[in-house]
Coordinates of C-alpha atoms in Angstrom, one line a residue:
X1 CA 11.1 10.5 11.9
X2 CA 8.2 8.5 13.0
X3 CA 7.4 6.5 16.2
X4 CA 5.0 4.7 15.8
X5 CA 4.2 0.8 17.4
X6 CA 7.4 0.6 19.1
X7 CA 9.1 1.2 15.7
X8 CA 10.9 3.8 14.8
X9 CA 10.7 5.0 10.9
X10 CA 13.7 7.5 9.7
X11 CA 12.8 8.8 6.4
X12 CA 15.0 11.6 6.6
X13 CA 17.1 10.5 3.5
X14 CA 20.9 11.2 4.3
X15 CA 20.5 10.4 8.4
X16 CA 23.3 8.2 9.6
X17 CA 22.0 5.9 12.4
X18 CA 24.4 5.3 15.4
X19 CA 24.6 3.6 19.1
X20 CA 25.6 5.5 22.5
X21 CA 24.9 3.9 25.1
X22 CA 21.7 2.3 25.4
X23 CA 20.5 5.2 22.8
X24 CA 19.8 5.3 19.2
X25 CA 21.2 8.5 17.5
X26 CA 20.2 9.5 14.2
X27 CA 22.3 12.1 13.2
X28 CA 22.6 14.4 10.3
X29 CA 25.7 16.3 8.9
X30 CA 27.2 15.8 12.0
X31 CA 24.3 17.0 13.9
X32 CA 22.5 14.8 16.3
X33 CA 18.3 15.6 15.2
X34 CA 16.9 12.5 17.4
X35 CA 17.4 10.0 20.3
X36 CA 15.5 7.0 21.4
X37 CA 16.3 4.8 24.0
X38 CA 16.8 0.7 22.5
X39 CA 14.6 -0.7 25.3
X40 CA 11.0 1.4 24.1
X41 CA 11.9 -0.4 20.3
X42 CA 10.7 -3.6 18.9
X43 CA 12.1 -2.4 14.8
X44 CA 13.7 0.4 13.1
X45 CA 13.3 0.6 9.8
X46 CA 15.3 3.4 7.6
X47 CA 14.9 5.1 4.3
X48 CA 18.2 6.3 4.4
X49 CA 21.0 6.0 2.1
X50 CA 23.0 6.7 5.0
X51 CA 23.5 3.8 6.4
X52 CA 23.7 2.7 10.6
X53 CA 27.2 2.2 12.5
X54 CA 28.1 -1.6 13.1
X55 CA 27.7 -1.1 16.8
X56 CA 24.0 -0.1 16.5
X57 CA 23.6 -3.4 13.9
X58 CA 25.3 -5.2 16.9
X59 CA 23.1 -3.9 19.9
X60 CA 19.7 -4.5 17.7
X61 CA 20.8 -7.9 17.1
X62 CA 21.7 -9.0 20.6
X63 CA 18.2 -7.2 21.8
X64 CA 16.2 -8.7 19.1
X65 CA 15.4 -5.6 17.8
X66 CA 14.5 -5.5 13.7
X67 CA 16.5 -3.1 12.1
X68 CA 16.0 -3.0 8.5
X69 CA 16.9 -0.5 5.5
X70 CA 15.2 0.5 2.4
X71 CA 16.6 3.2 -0.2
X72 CA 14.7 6.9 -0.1
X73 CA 12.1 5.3 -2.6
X74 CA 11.3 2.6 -0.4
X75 CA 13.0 -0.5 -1.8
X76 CA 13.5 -3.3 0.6
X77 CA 17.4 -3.2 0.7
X78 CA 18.6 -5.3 3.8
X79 CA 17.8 -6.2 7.3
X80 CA 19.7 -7.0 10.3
X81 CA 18.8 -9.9 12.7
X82 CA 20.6 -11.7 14.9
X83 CA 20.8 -15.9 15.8
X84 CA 17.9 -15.4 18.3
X85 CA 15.7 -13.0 16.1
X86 CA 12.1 -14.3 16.7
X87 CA 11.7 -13.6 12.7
X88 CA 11.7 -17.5 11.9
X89 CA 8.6 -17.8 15.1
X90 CA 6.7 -14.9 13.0
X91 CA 7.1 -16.8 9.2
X92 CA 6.2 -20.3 10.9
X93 CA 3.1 -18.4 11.9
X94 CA 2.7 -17.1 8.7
X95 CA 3.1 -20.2 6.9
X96 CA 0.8 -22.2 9.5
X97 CA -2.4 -19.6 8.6
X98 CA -1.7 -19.1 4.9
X99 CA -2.3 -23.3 5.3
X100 CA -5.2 -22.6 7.3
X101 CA -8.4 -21.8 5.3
X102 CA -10.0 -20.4 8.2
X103 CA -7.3 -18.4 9.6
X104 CA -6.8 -17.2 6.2
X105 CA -10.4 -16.4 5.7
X106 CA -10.4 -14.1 8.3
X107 CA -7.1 -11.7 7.4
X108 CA -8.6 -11.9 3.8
X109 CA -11.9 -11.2 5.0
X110 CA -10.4 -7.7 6.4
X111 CA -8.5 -6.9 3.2
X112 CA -11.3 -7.0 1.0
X113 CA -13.8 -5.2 3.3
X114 CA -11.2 -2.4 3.1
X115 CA -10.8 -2.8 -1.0
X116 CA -14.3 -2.5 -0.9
X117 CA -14.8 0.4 1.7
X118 CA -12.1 2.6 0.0
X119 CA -13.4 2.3 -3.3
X120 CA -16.5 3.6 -2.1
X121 CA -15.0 6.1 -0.6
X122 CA -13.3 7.1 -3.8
X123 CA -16.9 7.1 -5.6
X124 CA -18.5 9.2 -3.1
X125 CA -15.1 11.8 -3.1
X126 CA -15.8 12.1 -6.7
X127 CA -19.8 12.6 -5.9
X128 CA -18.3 15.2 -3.5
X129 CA -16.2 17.1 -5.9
X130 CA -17.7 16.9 -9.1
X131 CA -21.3 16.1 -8.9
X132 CA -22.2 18.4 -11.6
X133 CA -20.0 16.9 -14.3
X134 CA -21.0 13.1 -13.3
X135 CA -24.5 10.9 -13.0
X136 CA -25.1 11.3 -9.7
X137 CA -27.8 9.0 -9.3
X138 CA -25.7 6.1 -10.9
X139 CA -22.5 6.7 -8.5
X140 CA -25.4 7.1 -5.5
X141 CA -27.1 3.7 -6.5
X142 CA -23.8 2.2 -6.7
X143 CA -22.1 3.6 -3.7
X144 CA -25.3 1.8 -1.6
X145 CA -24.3 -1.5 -3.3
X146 CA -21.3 -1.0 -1.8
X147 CA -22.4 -0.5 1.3
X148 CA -24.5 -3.6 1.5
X149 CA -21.1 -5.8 0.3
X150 CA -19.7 -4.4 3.1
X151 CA -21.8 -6.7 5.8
X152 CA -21.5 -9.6 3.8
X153 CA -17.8 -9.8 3.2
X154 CA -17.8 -9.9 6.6
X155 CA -20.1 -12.8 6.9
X156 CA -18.2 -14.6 4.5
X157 CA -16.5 -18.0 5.6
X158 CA -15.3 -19.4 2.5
X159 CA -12.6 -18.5 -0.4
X160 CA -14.9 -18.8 -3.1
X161 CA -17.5 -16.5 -1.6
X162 CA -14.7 -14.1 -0.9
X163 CA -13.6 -13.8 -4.5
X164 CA -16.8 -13.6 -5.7
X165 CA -18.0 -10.8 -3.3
X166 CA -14.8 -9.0 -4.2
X167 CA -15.6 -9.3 -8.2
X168 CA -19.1 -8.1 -7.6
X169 CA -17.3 -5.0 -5.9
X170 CA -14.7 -4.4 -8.7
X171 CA -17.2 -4.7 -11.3
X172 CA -19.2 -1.7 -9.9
X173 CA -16.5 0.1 -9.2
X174 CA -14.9 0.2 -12.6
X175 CA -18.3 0.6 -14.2
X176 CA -17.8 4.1 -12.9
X177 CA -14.3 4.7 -13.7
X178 CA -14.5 6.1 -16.8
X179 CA -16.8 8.6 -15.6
X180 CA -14.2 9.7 -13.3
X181 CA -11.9 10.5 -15.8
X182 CA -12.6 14.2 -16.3
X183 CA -9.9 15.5 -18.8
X184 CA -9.0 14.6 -22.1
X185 CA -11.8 11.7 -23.2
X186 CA -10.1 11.3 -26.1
X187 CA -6.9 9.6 -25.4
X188 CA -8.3 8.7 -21.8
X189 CA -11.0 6.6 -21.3
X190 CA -11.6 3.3 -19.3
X191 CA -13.6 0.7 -21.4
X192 CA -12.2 -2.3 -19.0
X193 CA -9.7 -3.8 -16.8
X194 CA -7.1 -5.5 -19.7
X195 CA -3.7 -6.0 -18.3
X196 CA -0.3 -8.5 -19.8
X197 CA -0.3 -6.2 -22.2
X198 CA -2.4 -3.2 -21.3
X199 CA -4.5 -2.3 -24.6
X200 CA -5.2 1.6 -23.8
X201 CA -3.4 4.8 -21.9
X202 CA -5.6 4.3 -18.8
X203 CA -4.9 0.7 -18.0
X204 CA -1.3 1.1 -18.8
X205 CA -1.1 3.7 -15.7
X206 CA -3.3 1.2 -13.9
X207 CA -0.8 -1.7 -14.1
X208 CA 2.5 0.7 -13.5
X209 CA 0.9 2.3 -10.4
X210 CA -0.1 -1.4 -9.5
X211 CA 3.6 -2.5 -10.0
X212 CA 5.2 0.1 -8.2
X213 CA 2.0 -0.2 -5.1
X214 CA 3.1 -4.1 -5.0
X215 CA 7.1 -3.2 -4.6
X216 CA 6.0 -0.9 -1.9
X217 CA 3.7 -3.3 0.0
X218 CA 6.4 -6.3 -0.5
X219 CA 8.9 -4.0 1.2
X220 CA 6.9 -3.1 3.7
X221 CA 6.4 -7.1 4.4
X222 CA 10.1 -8.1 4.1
X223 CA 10.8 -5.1 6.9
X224 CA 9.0 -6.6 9.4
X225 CA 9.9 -9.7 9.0
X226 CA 7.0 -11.9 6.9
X227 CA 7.7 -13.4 4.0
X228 CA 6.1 -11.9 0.6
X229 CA 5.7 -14.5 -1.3
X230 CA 3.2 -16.6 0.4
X231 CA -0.1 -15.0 0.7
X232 CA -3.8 -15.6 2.6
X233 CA -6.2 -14.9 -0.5
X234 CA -3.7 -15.0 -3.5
X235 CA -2.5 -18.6 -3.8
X236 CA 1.3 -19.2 -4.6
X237 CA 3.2 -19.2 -7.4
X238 CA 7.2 -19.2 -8.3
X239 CA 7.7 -15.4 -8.6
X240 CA 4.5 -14.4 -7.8
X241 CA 4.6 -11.9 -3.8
X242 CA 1.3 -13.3 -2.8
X243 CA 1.5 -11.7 0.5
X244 CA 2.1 -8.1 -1.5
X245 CA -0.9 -8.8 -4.0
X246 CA -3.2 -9.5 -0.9
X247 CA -1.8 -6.4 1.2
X248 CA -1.8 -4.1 -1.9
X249 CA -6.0 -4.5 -2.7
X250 CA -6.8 -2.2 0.4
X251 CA -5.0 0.4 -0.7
X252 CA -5.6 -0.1 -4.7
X253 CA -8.6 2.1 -5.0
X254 CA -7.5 5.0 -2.2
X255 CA -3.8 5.2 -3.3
X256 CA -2.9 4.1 -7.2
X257 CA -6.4 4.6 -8.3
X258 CA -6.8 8.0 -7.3
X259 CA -3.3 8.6 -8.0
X260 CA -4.1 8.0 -12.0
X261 CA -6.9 9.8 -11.9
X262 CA -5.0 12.7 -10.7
X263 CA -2.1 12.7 -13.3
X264 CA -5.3 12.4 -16.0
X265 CA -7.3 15.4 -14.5
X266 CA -4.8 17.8 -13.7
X267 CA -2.9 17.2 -17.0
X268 CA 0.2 16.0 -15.6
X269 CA 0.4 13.1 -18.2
X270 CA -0.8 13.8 -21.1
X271 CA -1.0 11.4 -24.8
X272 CA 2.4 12.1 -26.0
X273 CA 3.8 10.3 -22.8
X274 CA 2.6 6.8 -24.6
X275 CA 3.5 4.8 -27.3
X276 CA 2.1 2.2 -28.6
X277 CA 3.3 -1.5 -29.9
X278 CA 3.0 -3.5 -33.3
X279 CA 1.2 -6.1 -30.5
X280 CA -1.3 -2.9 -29.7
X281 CA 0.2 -2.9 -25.9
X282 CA 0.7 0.5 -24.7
X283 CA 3.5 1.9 -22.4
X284 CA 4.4 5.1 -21.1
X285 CA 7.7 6.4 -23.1
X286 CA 11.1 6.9 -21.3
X287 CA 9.4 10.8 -20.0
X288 CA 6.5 9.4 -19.3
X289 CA 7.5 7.3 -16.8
X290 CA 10.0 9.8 -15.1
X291 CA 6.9 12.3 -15.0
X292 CA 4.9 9.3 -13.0
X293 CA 7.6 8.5 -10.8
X294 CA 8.4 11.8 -10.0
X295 CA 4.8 12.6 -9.5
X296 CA 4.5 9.4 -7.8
X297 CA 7.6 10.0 -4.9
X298 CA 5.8 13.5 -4.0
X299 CA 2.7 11.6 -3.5
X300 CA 4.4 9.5 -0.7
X301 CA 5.4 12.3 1.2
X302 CA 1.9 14.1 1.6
X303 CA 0.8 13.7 5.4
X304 CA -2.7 12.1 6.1
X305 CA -3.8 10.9 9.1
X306 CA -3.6 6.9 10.0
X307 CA -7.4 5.7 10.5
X308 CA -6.6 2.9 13.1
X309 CA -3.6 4.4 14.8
X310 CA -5.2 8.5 14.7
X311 CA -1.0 9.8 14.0
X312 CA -0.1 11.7 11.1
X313 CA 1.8 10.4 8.8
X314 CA 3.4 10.6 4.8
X315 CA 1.5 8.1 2.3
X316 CA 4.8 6.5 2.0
X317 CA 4.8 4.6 5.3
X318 CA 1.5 3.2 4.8
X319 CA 2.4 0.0 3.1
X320 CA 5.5 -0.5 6.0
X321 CA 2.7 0.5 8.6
X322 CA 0.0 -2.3 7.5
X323 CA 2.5 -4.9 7.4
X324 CA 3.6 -3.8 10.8
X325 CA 0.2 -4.6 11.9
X326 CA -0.3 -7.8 10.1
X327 CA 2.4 -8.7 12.1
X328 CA 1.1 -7.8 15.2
X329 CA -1.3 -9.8 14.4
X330 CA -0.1 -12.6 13.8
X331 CA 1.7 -12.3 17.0
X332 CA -1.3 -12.0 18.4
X333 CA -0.6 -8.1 20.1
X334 CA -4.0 -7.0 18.0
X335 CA -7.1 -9.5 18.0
X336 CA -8.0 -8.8 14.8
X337 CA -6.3 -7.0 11.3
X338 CA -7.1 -3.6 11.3
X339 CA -7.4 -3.1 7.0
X340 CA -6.5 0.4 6.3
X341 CA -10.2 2.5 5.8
X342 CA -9.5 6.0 3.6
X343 CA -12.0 8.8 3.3

């Protein structure tokens, strides 16, 4: 269990959720293992298959108190609310800057600076850990590029500038990517981003890690209240979660990137986990993907420590905690959308 903003996160996954009193119980086989009094909480948000007791559903409505459920892999299942749930305040504020360019401009703004930032930050933990087996002086020149996109993103004040700061960023970054991959050059090997289908082993973990990053993020959004689908830098699209493709770029490089480039380097996938099309797309075979998710749920529940808010907590909860701030945001708690910054 988590506190964290006035919200409490259960992730214990078979904790049953109840009401006594002016108390929120989370109990487990029968044994109470937390208590937190209603009045402290703005949201609760639980990963647990477990379920809440209608009385508790009842009290977080009345208080207007978010209380929302996702299964123990972090789908977006339900969430409660009641007829005087400030939810519908928060989405006409959402809907009001996503039609602003220059309030829309500035929450982008933040997201790319932290795309940017983080895959830096993945170049120089590679510079860090493997000098020896990579160029150092291209990943140093590019790391310092970087570094300089970093103050102009920030000076940026239209859409178009934006985008183009952020290609300039991606191009660099996967310039480098292939020299990243440290195992097995033969079946892995980054020429290029290719996606719809993906062409090679590499991009096809790109786009599943991408996938299942995006179903994260869009949970995280839909817990808190915002609405996925309509987004500050991505524009929208019937089907598309705009909203999840904008929160996701942050966290691509620090958390699916390096996640890929783990299951490469430490063998965990390996070339018989892929198969290939008559349309030359590549996928990952039935094992292959149970391999990645498995591999993938374990990486949610390693602790790091929150950059902005200094607390501990799994991977997991990042997506659910950077949509928590969004919204603060937008509520205007924070004065400005703290973009999560990994090292």
């Amino acid at each position: 269990m988590r506190h964290l903003l006035n919200t409490l996160f259960v992730t214990t996954e078979d904790a049953y959720l109840s009401l006594d009193g002016e108390n929120v119980v989370v109990n487990r086989k029968d044994t109470e293992i937390g208590r937190f009094p209603l009045h402290n909480l703005s949201g609760i948000l639980s990963f647990s298959y477990a379920g809440a007791s209608p009385a508790l559903m009842g009290a977080c409505a009345k208080r207007d108190i978010i209380l929302s459920f996702c299964n123990p892999q972090g789908r977006f299942l339900a969430r409660t609310v009641g007829s005087s749930n400030g939810n519908v305040l928060l989405r006409r504020t959402q809907y009001r800057f996503a039609d602003d360019p220059v309030k829309s401009i500035r929450i982008a703004r933040n997201m790319i600076f932290g795309k940017i930032y983080n895959a830096r930050w993945s170049i120089e933990r590679t510079r860090r850990d493997h000098r020896m087996r990579i160029e150092d002086s291209a990943f140093q020149t590019v790391s310092q590029t970087l570094q300089t996109l970093l103050s102009q993103v920030l000076q940026q004040e239209t859409e178009d500038g934006l985008r183009g700061l952020e290609g300039v960023g991606a191009s660099l970054y996967f310039g480098l990517f292939d020299q990243m991959i440290l195992r097995n050059k033969s079946s892995f090997f980054f020429r290029g981003r290719n996606r719809r289908p993906p062409l090679d082993n590499v991009n096809a973990l790109l786009s599943f890690a991408y996938s299942l990053l995006c179903n994260d993020c869009a949970a995280g959004l839909e817990s808190v209240g915002l609405d996925a689908y309509v987004g500050f830098m991505h524009s929208d699209r019937p089907g598309r979660r705009s909203l999840a493709l904008d929160l996701m770029e942050e966290l691509r490089p620090c958390y699916a990137d390096r996640f890929v480039l783990t299951m490469i380097n430490n063998q965990i996938i390996n070339a018989d986990d892929f198969v290939k099309s008559e349309s030359e797309a590549v996928q990952l075979t039935d094992l292959g993907r149970r391999k990645f998710l498995k591999s993938w749920q374990e990486r949610k529940q390693e602790t790091i420590k929150h950059p902005y808010l200094e607390e501990k907590m799994p991977w997991g909860l990042v997506p659910y905690v950077q949509a928590l701030l969004l919204s603060r945001y937008l509520r205007e708690d924070v004065d400005e959308y703290p973009p999560f910054l990994w090292k």
